[in-house]
Short mmCIF file of C-alpha atoms and ligand atoms in Angstrom, two decimals:
data_model
loop_
_atom_site.label_atom_id
_atom_site.label_comp_id
_atom_site.label_asym_id
_atom_site.label_seq_id
_atom_site.Cartn_x
_atom_site.Cartn_y
_atom_site.Cartn_z
CA MET Q 22 -0.52 26.49 14.92
CA GLU Q 23 1.90 28.82 16.69
CA LEU Q 24 5.45 28.27 15.38
CA ASP Q 25 6.92 31.06 17.49
CA LEU Q 26 10.55 31.46 16.43
CA ARG Q 27 10.86 35.09 17.55
CA ASP Q 28 14.38 35.96 18.72
CA ARG Q 29 15.67 32.41 18.23
CA VAL Q 30 19.26 32.48 16.98
CA VAL Q 31 19.29 30.55 13.71
CA VAL Q 32 22.53 29.76 11.86
CA VAL Q 33 22.20 28.77 8.20
CA THR Q 34 25.30 27.55 6.37
CA GLY Q 35 25.67 28.02 2.62
CA ALA Q 36 23.26 30.94 2.85
CA ALA Q 37 24.74 33.32 0.26
CA ARG Q 38 22.60 31.90 -2.54
CA GLY Q 39 20.21 29.15 -3.59
CA ILE Q 40 18.06 27.29 -1.07
CA GLY Q 41 20.11 28.51 1.90
CA ALA Q 42 19.54 32.18 1.07
CA VAL Q 43 15.79 31.66 1.06
CA ILE Q 44 15.87 29.56 4.25
CA ALA Q 45 17.72 32.42 5.97
CA GLN Q 46 15.22 34.99 4.71
CA ARG Q 47 12.24 32.91 5.76
CA PHE Q 48 13.52 32.39 9.30
CA ALA Q 49 14.14 36.14 9.50
CA VAL Q 50 10.53 36.79 8.49
CA GLU Q 51 9.49 34.45 11.34
CA GLY Q 52 11.25 36.85 13.71
CA ALA Q 53 14.43 34.84 14.25
CA ARG Q 54 17.89 36.38 14.58
CA VAL Q 55 19.49 34.78 11.54
CA VAL Q 56 23.19 34.36 10.92
CA ALA Q 57 24.03 33.47 7.33
CA CYS Q 58 27.34 31.63 6.91
CA ASP Q 59 29.12 31.09 3.61
CA LEU Q 60 32.51 31.17 1.94
CA ALA Q 61 31.83 34.74 0.79
CA PHE Q 62 28.93 37.16 0.37
CA SER Q 63 28.14 39.44 -2.52
CA THR Q 64 25.75 41.56 -0.47
CA THR Q 65 26.02 43.50 2.77
CA ALA Q 66 24.14 42.53 5.93
CA ASP Q 67 20.89 44.17 4.82
CA GLY Q 68 18.88 41.00 4.34
CA GLU Q 69 19.09 41.09 0.56
CA VAL Q 70 19.36 37.68 -1.07
CA ALA Q 71 22.28 37.38 -3.46
CA ASP Q 72 20.45 35.63 -6.28
CA GLY Q 73 17.41 37.87 -6.17
CA GLU Q 74 15.00 35.47 -4.45
CA VAL Q 75 13.42 37.48 -1.65
CA ALA Q 76 10.85 36.00 0.70
CA ASP Q 77 7.51 37.73 1.27
CA GLY Q 78 7.30 39.75 4.46
CA ALA Q 79 9.73 41.82 6.45
CA ALA Q 80 12.60 40.50 8.54
CA GLN Q 81 12.30 41.64 12.15
CA HIS Q 82 16.07 41.63 12.67
CA PRO Q 83 18.73 42.46 10.09
CA LEU Q 84 20.37 39.39 8.60
CA ASP Q 85 23.80 38.86 10.13
CA GLN Q 86 26.61 37.39 8.01
CA VAL Q 87 29.69 35.43 9.04
CA VAL Q 88 32.24 34.08 6.59
CA CYS Q 89 32.84 30.39 7.26
CA ASP Q 90 34.23 27.43 5.36
CA VAL Q 91 32.35 24.52 6.89
CA ALA Q 92 35.02 22.09 5.67
CA ASP Q 93 37.79 23.85 7.61
CA PRO Q 94 37.96 23.12 11.38
CA ASP Q 95 39.69 26.44 12.21
CA SER Q 96 37.22 28.46 10.18
CA VAL Q 97 34.27 26.68 11.84
CA ARG Q 98 35.67 27.20 15.35
CA ALA Q 99 36.27 30.91 14.72
CA ALA Q 100 32.86 31.44 13.10
CA VAL Q 101 30.90 29.70 15.85
CA ALA Q 102 32.83 31.57 18.57
CA GLU Q 103 32.05 34.86 16.78
CA ILE Q 104 28.34 33.99 16.46
CA VAL Q 105 28.09 33.11 20.17
CA ARG Q 106 29.95 36.33 21.03
CA ARG Q 107 27.51 38.39 18.94
CA HIS Q 108 24.26 36.61 19.83
CA GLY Q 109 24.90 34.80 23.13
CA THR Q 110 23.74 31.38 21.99
CA ILE Q 111 22.62 29.30 19.00
CA ASP Q 112 19.14 27.79 19.02
CA VAL Q 113 18.92 26.36 15.51
CA LEU Q 114 21.62 25.16 13.12
CA VAL Q 115 20.69 24.51 9.49
CA ASN Q 116 23.53 22.58 7.85
CA ASN Q 117 22.55 23.56 4.32
CA ALA Q 118 26.00 24.09 2.75
CA GLY Q 119 26.78 21.46 0.17
CA ILE Q 120 28.45 20.83 -3.15
CA ASN Q 121 27.58 18.54 -6.01
CA VAL Q 122 30.42 16.49 -7.45
CA GLU Q 123 29.40 14.57 -10.56
CA GLY Q 124 31.16 11.69 -12.24
CA THR Q 125 31.01 7.94 -12.50
CA VAL Q 126 33.27 5.93 -10.23
CA ALA Q 127 35.54 5.45 -13.24
CA GLU Q 128 35.79 9.19 -13.80
CA LEU Q 129 36.06 10.53 -10.25
CA ASP Q 130 39.47 11.35 -8.91
CA TRP Q 131 40.31 11.11 -5.22
CA GLU Q 132 40.56 14.87 -4.72
CA ARG Q 133 37.02 15.52 -5.95
CA TRP Q 134 35.67 12.57 -3.95
CA LYS Q 135 37.32 13.92 -0.81
CA ALA Q 136 36.15 17.50 -1.46
CA CYS Q 137 32.56 16.25 -1.67
CA PHE Q 138 32.83 14.43 1.66
CA ASP Q 139 34.75 17.27 3.31
CA VAL Q 140 31.95 19.76 2.63
CA ASN Q 141 28.81 17.62 2.69
CA VAL Q 142 29.64 15.33 5.63
CA GLY Q 143 32.66 17.03 7.22
CA GLY Q 144 30.76 20.32 7.27
CA VAL Q 145 27.81 18.79 9.13
CA PHE Q 146 30.20 17.08 11.56
CA LEU Q 147 32.32 20.18 12.27
CA MET Q 148 29.43 22.63 12.55
CA SER Q 149 27.36 20.32 14.76
CA GLN Q 150 30.34 19.58 16.99
CA ALA Q 151 31.12 23.30 17.36
CA VAL Q 152 27.52 24.41 17.96
CA ALA Q 153 26.41 21.61 20.32
CA PRO Q 154 28.01 23.04 23.50
CA ALA Q 155 25.94 26.26 23.22
CA MET Q 156 22.77 24.20 22.77
CA GLN Q 157 23.73 21.90 25.65
CA ARG Q 158 24.21 24.93 27.92
CA ALA Q 159 20.73 26.13 26.93
CA GLY Q 160 19.18 22.66 27.31
CA ARG Q 161 17.48 22.90 23.94
CA GLY Q 162 18.31 23.05 20.26
CA ARG Q 163 17.53 22.03 16.70
CA ILE Q 164 19.99 20.74 14.11
CA LEU Q 165 18.65 20.34 10.57
CA ASN Q 166 20.86 18.63 8.00
CA ALA Q 167 20.53 18.86 4.22
CA ALA Q 168 20.52 15.35 2.85
CA SER Q 169 19.00 14.76 -0.57
CA PHE Q 170 16.71 12.47 -2.47
CA ALA Q 171 20.03 11.07 -3.72
CA ALA Q 172 20.53 9.59 -0.25
CA ILE Q 173 17.40 7.47 -0.85
CA VAL Q 174 17.69 6.65 -4.56
CA PRO Q 175 20.97 7.71 -6.21
CA SER Q 176 21.57 8.42 -9.90
CA VAL Q 177 24.26 7.18 -12.24
CA GLY Q 178 27.21 9.54 -11.90
CA SER Q 179 26.36 10.57 -8.33
CA ALA Q 180 28.69 8.22 -6.44
CA ALA Q 181 30.38 10.90 -4.35
CA TYR Q 182 27.32 13.10 -3.83
CA ALA Q 183 24.88 10.28 -3.05
CA ALA Q 184 27.30 8.50 -0.73
CA SER Q 185 28.04 11.75 1.11
CA LYS Q 186 24.34 12.49 1.56
CA SER Q 187 23.73 8.94 2.86
CA ALA Q 188 26.48 9.58 5.37
CA VAL Q 189 24.66 12.75 6.45
CA VAL Q 190 21.59 10.65 7.23
CA GLN Q 191 23.51 8.24 9.45
CA LEU Q 192 25.40 11.07 11.12
CA THR Q 193 22.03 12.70 11.83
CA ARG Q 194 20.76 9.56 13.56
CA VAL Q 195 23.84 9.22 15.74
CA LEU Q 196 23.77 12.93 16.67
CA ALA Q 197 20.07 12.68 17.51
CA SER Q 198 20.81 10.01 20.12
CA GLU Q 199 23.95 11.64 21.47
CA LEU Q 200 22.24 15.04 21.93
CA GLY Q 201 18.83 13.74 23.04
CA PRO Q 202 19.66 14.09 26.76
CA TRP Q 203 19.84 17.89 26.27
CA ASP Q 204 16.51 18.05 24.42
CA ILE Q 205 18.33 18.81 21.19
CA THR Q 206 16.63 17.30 18.16
CA VAL Q 207 18.56 16.44 15.01
CA ASN Q 208 16.86 15.70 11.70
CA ALA Q 209 17.81 15.36 8.06
CA TYR Q 210 15.67 16.42 5.12
CA ALA Q 211 15.70 15.26 1.54
CA PRO Q 212 14.74 17.79 -1.13
CA GLY Q 213 14.13 16.44 -4.62
CA MET Q 214 14.73 18.86 -7.49
CA VAL Q 215 15.07 22.56 -6.73
CA PRO Q 216 16.46 24.46 -9.74
CA THR Q 217 19.55 26.30 -8.48
CA ALA Q 218 23.07 27.08 -9.65
CA MET Q 219 24.07 23.69 -8.25
CA ASN Q 220 22.16 21.68 -10.84
CA GLY Q 221 21.11 23.98 -13.70
CA PHE Q 222 17.72 22.19 -14.05
CA ALA Q 223 16.08 25.42 -15.24
CA GLU Q 224 18.58 25.76 -18.12
CA MET Q 225 18.07 22.23 -19.48
CA PRO Q 226 16.29 21.67 -22.81
CA ALA Q 227 12.50 21.33 -22.39
CA VAL Q 228 12.60 17.64 -23.23
CA ALA Q 229 15.10 16.93 -20.45
CA GLN Q 230 13.08 19.01 -18.00
CA ASP Q 231 9.93 17.04 -18.90
CA ARG Q 232 11.75 13.76 -18.32
CA LEU Q 233 12.67 14.84 -14.81
CA LEU Q 234 9.30 16.37 -13.98
CA ASP Q 235 7.63 13.11 -15.09
CA THR Q 236 9.21 11.42 -12.05
CA LEU Q 237 7.28 13.61 -9.58
CA SER Q 238 3.76 13.07 -8.22
CA LEU Q 239 3.36 16.85 -7.98
CA ARG Q 240 4.99 17.41 -11.40
CA ARG Q 241 6.53 20.81 -10.75
CA TRP Q 242 9.96 21.99 -9.73
CA GLU Q 243 10.47 22.27 -6.01
CA THR Q 244 11.03 25.79 -4.70
CA PRO Q 245 13.37 26.85 -1.89
CA ASP Q 246 10.23 27.88 -0.01
CA ASP Q 247 8.98 24.27 -0.10
CA VAL Q 248 12.15 23.36 1.80
CA ALA Q 249 11.98 26.38 4.13
CA ASN Q 250 8.38 25.58 5.10
CA LEU Q 251 9.47 22.18 6.42
CA LEU Q 252 12.50 23.58 8.24
CA ILE Q 253 10.53 26.32 9.97
CA PHE Q 254 8.18 23.66 11.34
CA LEU Q 255 11.04 21.35 12.38
CA ALA Q 256 12.75 24.26 14.16
CA SER Q 257 9.64 25.12 16.14
CA ASP Q 258 8.51 23.82 19.53
CA GLN Q 259 5.72 21.98 17.70
CA ALA Q 260 8.29 19.53 16.32
CA ALA Q 261 9.72 18.72 19.76
CA TYR Q 262 9.15 14.97 19.43
CA ILE Q 263 10.66 14.50 15.96
CA THR Q 264 14.29 13.49 16.01
CA GLY Q 265 16.64 11.22 14.07
CA ALA Q 266 14.27 11.35 11.10
CA LEU Q 267 14.85 11.78 7.39
CA LEU Q 268 12.03 13.96 6.06
CA ASP Q 269 11.24 13.49 2.37
CA VAL Q 270 10.36 16.84 0.78
CA SER Q 271 10.64 15.76 -2.83
CA GLY Q 272 7.13 16.28 -4.25
CA GLY Q 273 6.38 12.57 -4.30
CA LYS Q 274 9.46 11.27 -6.08
CA LEU Q 275 9.14 8.01 -4.12
CA ALA Q 276 5.38 7.64 -4.11
CA THR Q 277 4.76 5.54 -7.24
CA GLN Q 278 6.72 4.05 -10.13
CA ILE Q 279 5.25 6.11 -13.00
CA PRO Q 280 3.51 9.20 -11.57
CA ALA Q 281 3.29 10.81 -15.06
CA ARG Q 282 0.36 8.46 -15.83
CA ALA Q 283 -1.80 10.58 -13.56
CA TYR Q 284 -1.09 13.48 -15.95
CA GLY Q 285 -1.98 11.42 -19.03
CA ARG Q 286 1.67 11.28 -20.08
P1 LIG P 316 23.91 26.06 -4.24
O1 LIG P 316 25.12 25.56 -4.92
O2 LIG P 316 23.00 26.99 -4.98
O3 LIG P 316 24.30 26.76 -2.85
C1 LIG P 316 25.18 26.13 -1.96
C2 LIG P 316 25.81 27.18 -1.07
O4 LIG P 316 26.73 26.51 -0.19
C3 LIG P 316 26.61 28.24 -1.86
O5 LIG P 316 26.28 29.53 -1.42
C4 LIG P 316 28.05 27.87 -1.55
O6 LIG P 316 28.94 28.99 -1.54
C5 LIG P 316 27.91 27.27 -0.15
N1 LIG P 316 29.07 26.44 0.19
C6 LIG P 316 29.68 25.51 -0.59
N2 LIG P 316 30.75 25.02 0.03
C7 LIG P 316 30.83 25.65 1.23
C8 LIG P 316 31.73 25.59 2.31
N3 LIG P 316 32.80 24.78 2.29
N4 LIG P 316 31.49 26.36 3.40
C9 LIG P 316 30.43 27.20 3.43
N5 LIG P 316 29.54 27.31 2.43
C10 LIG P 316 29.74 26.55 1.34
O7 LIG P 316 23.12 24.75 -3.77
P2 LIG P 316 21.57 24.52 -3.40
O8 LIG P 316 20.94 23.88 -4.57
O9 LIG P 316 20.99 25.75 -2.82
O10 LIG P 316 21.71 23.38 -2.30
C11 LIG P 316 21.70 23.63 -0.90
C12 LIG P 316 21.73 22.30 -0.16
O11 LIG P 316 20.58 21.51 -0.51
C13 LIG P 316 22.96 21.45 -0.49
O12 LIG P 316 23.40 20.76 0.66
C14 LIG P 316 22.41 20.46 -1.50
O13 LIG P 316 23.18 19.28 -1.56
C15 LIG P 316 21.03 20.24 -0.97
N6 LIG P 316 20.10 19.74 -1.99
C16 LIG P 316 19.80 20.50 -3.09
C17 LIG P 316 18.93 20.00 -4.04
C18 LIG P 316 18.54 20.80 -5.25
O14 LIG P 316 17.75 20.28 -6.08
N7 LIG P 316 19.01 22.03 -5.43
C19 LIG P 316 18.34 18.74 -3.86
C20 LIG P 316 18.69 18.00 -2.75
C21 LIG P 316 19.55 18.52 -1.80
#
């Protein structure tokens, strides 16, 4: 299948590390002109990934970087204007930036609740609103929003995070309808458990890791590449008729009640 993304302008938020850094790299290897956005970068615009995860293959264009706080309307406006000035348009927006705020409802204070919504939902709103006019002018576009498995089945202590990711799903559906007339598709995706700095899964004691892995049909940690593979397809012309969807890329976290039985556990 030809997923031709050559020369497409792809903006990835939260791309200085973690899943976003790998998504940016992978789109670059597909030939896209990638703009990584984040609060700050520890590397120069040479395509190097900050946390050392480098995708196979060579980027065909150097990775561009723009500092942007997705929760700040002025910062978003300035960043998107700068990206359009540098690249002419924006074909694909990956709203990957997100933060995890943990705490039971009893523990959470209003400031942390608001911060979670400002970044996770506000960021998707502000970036999509700012980027949509360029896509409307072009009469095409792809917006891909990071939800989470927590938007489907939340955990204890995830009130702010899970509620914010559920809001991303509904925002995605509304945007999909509002931007449909310009052939812009808008989808959300739900990763399951990708060990990153956000969650520290890889640093947990073995027993705790086993408990989490036992909830997965595929019984392995998800990699950023598992997420990137889905997004590259969704960004391509081959996914032209998929919009308003929530794509589960969680390794079968929803498939059965006790998947560990298949592993004799
Ligand atoms: P991470 O913490 O490793 O990286 C998040 C990136 O977003 C960082 O580079 C950070 O600087 C950036 N960021 C945070 N606030 C920002 C802001 N206001 N403006 C711009 N950039 C900002 O996280 P990750 O694990 O790579 O997660 C990426 C996305 O995937 C998040 O939206 C997360 O909720 C989602 N997700 C992750 C998992 C997982 O298991 N890691 C599972 C489901 C969903």
